[in-house]
XYZ file of C-alpha atoms in Angstrom:
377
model
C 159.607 172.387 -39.547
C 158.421 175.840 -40.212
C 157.873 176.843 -43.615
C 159.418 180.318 -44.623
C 157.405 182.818 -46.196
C 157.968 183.211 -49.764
C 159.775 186.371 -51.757
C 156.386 187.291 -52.246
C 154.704 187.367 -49.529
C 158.212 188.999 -48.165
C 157.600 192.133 -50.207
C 154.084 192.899 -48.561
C 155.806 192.733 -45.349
C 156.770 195.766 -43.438
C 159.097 194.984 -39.920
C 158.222 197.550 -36.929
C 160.582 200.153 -37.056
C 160.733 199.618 -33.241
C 158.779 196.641 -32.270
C 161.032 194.043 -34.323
C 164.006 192.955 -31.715
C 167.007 191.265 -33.013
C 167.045 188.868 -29.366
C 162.506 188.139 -30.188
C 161.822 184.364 -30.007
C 158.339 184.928 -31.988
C 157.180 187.296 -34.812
C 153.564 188.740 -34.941
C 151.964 189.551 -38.126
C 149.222 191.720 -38.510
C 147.064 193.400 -41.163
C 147.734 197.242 -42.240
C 144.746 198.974 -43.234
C 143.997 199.367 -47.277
C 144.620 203.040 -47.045
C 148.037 202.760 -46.036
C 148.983 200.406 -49.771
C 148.872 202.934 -51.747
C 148.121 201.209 -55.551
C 148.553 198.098 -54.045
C 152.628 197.749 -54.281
C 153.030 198.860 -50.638
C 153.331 196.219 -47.562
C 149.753 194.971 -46.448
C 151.332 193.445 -43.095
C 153.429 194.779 -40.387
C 155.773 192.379 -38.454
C 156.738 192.300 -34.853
C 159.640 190.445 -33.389
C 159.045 190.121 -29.930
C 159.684 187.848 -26.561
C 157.509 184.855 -25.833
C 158.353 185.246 -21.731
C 157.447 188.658 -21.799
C 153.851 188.567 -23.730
C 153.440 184.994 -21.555
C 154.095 187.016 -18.444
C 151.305 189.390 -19.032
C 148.269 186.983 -20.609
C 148.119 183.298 -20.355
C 146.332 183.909 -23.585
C 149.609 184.825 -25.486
C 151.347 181.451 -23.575
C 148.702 179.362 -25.097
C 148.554 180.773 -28.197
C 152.594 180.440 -28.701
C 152.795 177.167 -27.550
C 149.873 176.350 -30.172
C 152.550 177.838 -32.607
C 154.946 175.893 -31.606
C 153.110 172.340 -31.987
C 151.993 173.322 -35.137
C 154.480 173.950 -38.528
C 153.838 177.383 -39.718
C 155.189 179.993 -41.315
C 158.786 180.877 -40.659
C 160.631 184.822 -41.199
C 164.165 185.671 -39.896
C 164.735 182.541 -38.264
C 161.800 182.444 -36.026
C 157.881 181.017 -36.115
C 155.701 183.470 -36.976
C 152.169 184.175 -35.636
C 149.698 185.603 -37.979
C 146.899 187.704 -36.561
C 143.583 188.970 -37.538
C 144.225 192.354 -35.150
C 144.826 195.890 -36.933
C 148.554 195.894 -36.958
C 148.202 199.853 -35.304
C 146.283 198.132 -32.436
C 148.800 195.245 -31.986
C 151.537 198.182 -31.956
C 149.952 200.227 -29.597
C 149.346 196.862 -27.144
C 153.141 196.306 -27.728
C 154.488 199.737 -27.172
C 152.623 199.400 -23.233
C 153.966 196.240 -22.705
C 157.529 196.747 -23.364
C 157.693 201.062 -22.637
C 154.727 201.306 -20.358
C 155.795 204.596 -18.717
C 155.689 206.067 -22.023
C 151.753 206.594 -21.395
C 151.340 205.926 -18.103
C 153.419 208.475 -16.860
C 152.152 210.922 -19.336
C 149.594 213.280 -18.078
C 147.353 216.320 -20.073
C 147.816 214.759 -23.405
C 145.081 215.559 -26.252
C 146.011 212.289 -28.020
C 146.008 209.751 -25.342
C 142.538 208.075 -25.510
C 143.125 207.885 -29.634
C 146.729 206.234 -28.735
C 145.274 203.826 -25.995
C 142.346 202.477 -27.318
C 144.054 199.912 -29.291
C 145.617 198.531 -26.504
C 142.697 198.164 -24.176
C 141.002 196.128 -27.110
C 143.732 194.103 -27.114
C 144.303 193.380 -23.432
C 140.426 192.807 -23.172
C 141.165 189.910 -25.965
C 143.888 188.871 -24.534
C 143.007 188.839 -20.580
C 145.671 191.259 -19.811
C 143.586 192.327 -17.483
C 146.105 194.094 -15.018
C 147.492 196.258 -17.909
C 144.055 197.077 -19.257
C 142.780 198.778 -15.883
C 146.545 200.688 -16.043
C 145.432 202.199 -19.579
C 141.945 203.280 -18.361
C 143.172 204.680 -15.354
C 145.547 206.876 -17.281
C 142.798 208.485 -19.100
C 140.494 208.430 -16.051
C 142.921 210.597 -14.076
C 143.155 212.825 -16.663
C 139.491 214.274 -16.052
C 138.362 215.882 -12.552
C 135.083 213.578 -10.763
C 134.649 216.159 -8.211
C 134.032 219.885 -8.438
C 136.986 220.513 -6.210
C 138.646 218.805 -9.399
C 137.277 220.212 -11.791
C 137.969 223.529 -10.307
C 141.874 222.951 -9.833
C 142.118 221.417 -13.157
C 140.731 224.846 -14.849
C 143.109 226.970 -12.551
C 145.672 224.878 -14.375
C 144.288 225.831 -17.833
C 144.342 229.609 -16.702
C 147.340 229.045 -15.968
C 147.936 227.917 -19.136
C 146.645 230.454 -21.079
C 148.539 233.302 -19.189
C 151.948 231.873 -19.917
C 150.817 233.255 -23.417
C 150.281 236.847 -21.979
C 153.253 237.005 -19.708
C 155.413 240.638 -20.586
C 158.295 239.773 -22.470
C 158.045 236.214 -23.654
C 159.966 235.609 -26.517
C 157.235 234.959 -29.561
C 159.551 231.743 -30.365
C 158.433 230.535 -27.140
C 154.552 229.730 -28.350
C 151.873 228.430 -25.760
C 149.775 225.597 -27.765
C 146.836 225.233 -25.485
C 144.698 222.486 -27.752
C 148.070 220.162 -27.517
C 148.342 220.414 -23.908
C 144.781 219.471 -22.293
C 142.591 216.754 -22.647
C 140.413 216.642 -25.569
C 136.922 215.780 -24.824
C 135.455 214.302 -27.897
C 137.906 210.985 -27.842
C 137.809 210.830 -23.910
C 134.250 210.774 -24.288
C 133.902 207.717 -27.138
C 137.058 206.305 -25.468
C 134.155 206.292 -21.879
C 131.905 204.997 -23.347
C 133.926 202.304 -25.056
C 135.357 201.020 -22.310
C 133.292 201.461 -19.498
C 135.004 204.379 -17.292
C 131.821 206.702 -17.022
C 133.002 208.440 -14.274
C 134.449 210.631 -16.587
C 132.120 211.596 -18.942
C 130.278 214.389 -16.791
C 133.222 216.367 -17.088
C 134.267 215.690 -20.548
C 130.700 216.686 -22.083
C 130.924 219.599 -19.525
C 134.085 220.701 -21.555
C 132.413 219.639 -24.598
C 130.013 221.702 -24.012
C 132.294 224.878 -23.325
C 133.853 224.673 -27.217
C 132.092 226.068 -29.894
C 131.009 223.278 -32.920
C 132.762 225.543 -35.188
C 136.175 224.543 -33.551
C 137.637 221.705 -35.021
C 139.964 219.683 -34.317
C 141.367 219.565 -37.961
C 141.431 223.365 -37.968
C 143.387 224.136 -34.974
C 146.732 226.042 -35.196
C 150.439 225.252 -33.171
C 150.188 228.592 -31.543
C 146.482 228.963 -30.468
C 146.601 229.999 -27.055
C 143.298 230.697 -25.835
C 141.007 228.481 -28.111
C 139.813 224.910 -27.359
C 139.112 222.280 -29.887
C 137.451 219.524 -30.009
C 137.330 216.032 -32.520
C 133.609 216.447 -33.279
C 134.298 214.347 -35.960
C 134.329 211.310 -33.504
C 131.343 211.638 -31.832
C 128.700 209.451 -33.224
C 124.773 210.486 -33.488
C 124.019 210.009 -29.732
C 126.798 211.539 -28.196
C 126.037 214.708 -30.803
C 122.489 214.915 -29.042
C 123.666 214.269 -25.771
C 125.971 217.415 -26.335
C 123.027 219.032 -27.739
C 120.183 218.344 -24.857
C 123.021 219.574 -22.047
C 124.532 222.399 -23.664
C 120.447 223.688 -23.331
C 120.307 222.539 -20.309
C 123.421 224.472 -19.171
C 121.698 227.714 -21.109
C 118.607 227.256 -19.356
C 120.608 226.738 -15.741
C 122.654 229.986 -16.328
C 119.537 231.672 -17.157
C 116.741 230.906 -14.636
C 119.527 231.396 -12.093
C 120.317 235.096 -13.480
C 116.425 236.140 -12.916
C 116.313 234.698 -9.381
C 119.786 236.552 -8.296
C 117.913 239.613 -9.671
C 115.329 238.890 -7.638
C 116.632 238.905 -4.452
C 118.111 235.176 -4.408
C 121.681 236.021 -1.857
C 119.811 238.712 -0.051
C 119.562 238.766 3.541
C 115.486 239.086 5.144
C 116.823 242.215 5.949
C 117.514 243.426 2.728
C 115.166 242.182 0.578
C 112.805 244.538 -0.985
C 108.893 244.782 -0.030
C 108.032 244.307 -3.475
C 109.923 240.818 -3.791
C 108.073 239.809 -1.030
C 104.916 241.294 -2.110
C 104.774 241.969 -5.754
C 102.571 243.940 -6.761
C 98.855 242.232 -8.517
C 98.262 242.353 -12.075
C 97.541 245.436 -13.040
C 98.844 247.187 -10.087
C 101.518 249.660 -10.822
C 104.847 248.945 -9.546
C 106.821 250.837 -6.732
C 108.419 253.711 -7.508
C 111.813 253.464 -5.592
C 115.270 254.305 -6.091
C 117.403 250.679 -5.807
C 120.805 252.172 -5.142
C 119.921 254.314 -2.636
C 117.362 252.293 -0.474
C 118.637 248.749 -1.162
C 122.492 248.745 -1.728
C 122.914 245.017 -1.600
C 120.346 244.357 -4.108
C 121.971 247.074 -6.250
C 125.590 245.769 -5.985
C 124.435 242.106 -6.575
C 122.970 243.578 -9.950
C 125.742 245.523 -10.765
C 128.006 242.945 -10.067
C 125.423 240.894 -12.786
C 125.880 243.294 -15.525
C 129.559 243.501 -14.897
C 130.422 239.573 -14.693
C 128.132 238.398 -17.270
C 126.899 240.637 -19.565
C 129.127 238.901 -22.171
C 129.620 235.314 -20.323
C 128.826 232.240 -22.250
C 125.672 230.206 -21.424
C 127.238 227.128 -21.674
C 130.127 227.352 -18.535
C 127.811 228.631 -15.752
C 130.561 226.750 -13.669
C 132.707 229.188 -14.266
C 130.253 232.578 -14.504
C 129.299 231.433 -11.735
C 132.743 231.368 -9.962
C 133.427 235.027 -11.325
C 130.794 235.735 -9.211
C 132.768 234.805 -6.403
C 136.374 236.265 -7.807
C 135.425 238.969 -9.142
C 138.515 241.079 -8.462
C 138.854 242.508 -12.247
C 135.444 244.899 -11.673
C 136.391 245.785 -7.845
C 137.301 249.284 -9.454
C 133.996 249.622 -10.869
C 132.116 248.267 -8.171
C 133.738 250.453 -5.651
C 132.398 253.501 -8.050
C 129.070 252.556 -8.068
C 128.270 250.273 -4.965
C 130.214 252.079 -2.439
C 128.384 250.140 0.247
C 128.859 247.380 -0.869
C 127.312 243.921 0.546
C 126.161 244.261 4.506
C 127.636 241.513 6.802
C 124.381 238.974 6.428
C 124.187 239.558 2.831
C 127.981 238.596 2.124
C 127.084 235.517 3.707
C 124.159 234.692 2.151
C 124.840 235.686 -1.245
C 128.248 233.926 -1.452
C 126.916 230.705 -0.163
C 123.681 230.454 -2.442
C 126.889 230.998 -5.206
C 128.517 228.018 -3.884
C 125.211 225.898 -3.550
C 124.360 226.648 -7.253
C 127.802 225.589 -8.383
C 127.632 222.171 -6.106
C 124.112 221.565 -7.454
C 125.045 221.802 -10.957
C 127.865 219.743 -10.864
C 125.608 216.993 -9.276
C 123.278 217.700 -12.598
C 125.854 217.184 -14.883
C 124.605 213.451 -15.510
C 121.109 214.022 -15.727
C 122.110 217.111 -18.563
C 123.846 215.030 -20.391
C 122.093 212.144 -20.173
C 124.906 209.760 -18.862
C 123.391 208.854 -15.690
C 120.271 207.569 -14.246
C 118.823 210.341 -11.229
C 118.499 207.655 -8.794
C 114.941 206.824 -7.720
């Protein structure tokens, strides 16, 4: 027969405030961390009252180990055997909250804290071969971050989106727009990756990374930031730090190099591109006098359109100076005033599509910046 637990080994127990069902056949007891024992009065273990069929449904690990329990005389709480595991009682929650509410994460999309929340659980189902529920759990986070650019560019329309809902006329102040709570936050996506095995993702999260400023952190953010990403730098361990590092330069150096070859003549049409491009002068040789605007419009609107676009763009989201290169509807006023002419038909063409090509080829650098990727041989 099972023997109960003791009065005091009853008052370091804590029941689930959820996970402890009057109908459970089986109780699960698990470890809380030190820090949450205060001076050493509080509960140190959490209990779980919970069905045998349904954890035996899910892992033939949990049948075995319950009919183990069941052979065996234990300890007894409530009425029912009792289970004592070496699993962080947080973890054993968070495998138990999937299993009995799994649309509670899986149907959740955009959330900041879901790789935190989930990781638990995937340790769990890896240790208990609930193998069907762990590739549910990655795949929520995994959708959660574009693999494509086409992806990547829909999911920052979104966040545009986002943002604007903050400037829209007339919106009530009560009504605030909390952009850090409602995208994905790179830092845990990224250790929750590389944890777990879903690198398809981290491309895009150290891309985002890479897009926040280190000053941002998480712990700092504010319920009505709007426009302001954050990040949990605190997270990242030593490699992932440099790996942030070495791409962020990388992105600064791709951004850069591609400026200078757009000023010179990269977009242009053999039609319009300057003698001097073609020829440049020797060393020493004096360079052309000649008068850009007037004898090579296209060159002067592509470098107007430069100064314009990105004379205050950040290094680190050429993705997205880039694309303002495309849209760039906010300085058609301007550019109207000073480039009448605009771009001839061959140059509109050209110049576009060497946009577009620099924005695919990036994206398929993304690995190799950020180190999370082999270039194949």
């Amino acid at each position: 027969m099972a023997e109960p637990l003791d009065m005091l080994q009853l008052d370091h127990c804590q029941q689930h405030a959820t996970l402890y069902f009057p109908t459970g056949d089986v109780i699960l007891l698990a470890p809380l961390p030190t820090g949450t024992r205060g001076s050493g009065d509080g509960p140190k273990s959490q209990l779980f009252r919970v069905h045998r069929n349904v954890l035996g449904h899910h892992s033939e690990a949990f049948t075995n180990l319950f009919g183990d329990a069941s052979a065996q005389a234990g300890l007894a709480y409530d009425g029912q055997p009792v289970i004592e595991l070496t699993d962080k009682a947080a973890d054993v929650a968070s495998l138990l909250q999937c299993l009995y509410d799994p649309y509670a994460y899986l149907t959740r999309r955009w959330h900041p804290d879901t790789p935190i929340e989930l990781s638990g659980a995937v340790r769990l189902a890896d240790k208990y071969l609930l193998d069907t529920l762990r590739s549910s759990l990655v795949k929520r986070v995994v959708e959660d971050w574009p693999k494509t650019l086409d992806e990547w560019d829909v999911a920052n329309g979104e966040l545009k989106a986002i943002v604007n809902l903050a400037y829209r006329p007339n919106r009530p102040r009560s009504q605030t727009v909390n952009l850090p709570g409602r995208v994905p936050e790179p830092a845990s996506a990224i250790m929750f990756a590389q944890e777990f095995g879903c690198h398809e993702i981290l491309p895009a999260a150290y891309y985002r990374l890479a897009t926040i400023e280190i000053d941002n952190e998480w712990e700092r953010k504010r319920a009505t930031d709007s426009t302001t990403l954050y990040a949990r730098w605190t997270l990242l361990d030593s490699e992932s730090l440099l790996r942030y590092i070495s791409g962020r330069r990388q992105l600064d150096s791709f951004h850069n190099r591609l400026k200078r070859q757009l000023r010179r003549g990269l977009g242009l049409c053999g039609g319009c591109m300057p003698f001097f491009f073609i020829c440049p002068p020797e060393p020493g040789e004096e360079a052309p006098n000649v008068n850009i605007k007037e004898e090579y419009p296209c060159l002067h609107f592509i470098t107007t359109l430069l100064d314009l676009a990105w004379d205050d763009a950040p290094a680190s989201d050429p993705l997205q100076a880039l694309h303002d290169l495309i849209d760039h509807r906010r300085f058609d006023e301007m550019l109207k005033k000073t480039c009448p002419e605009g771009l001839c038909h061959d140059c509109t063409e050209q110049f576009y599509g060497e946009i577009d090509k620099a924005r695919g080829r990036l994206w398929k650098l993304l690995p190799l910046y950020f180190q999370v990727d082999r270039p194949s041989d």
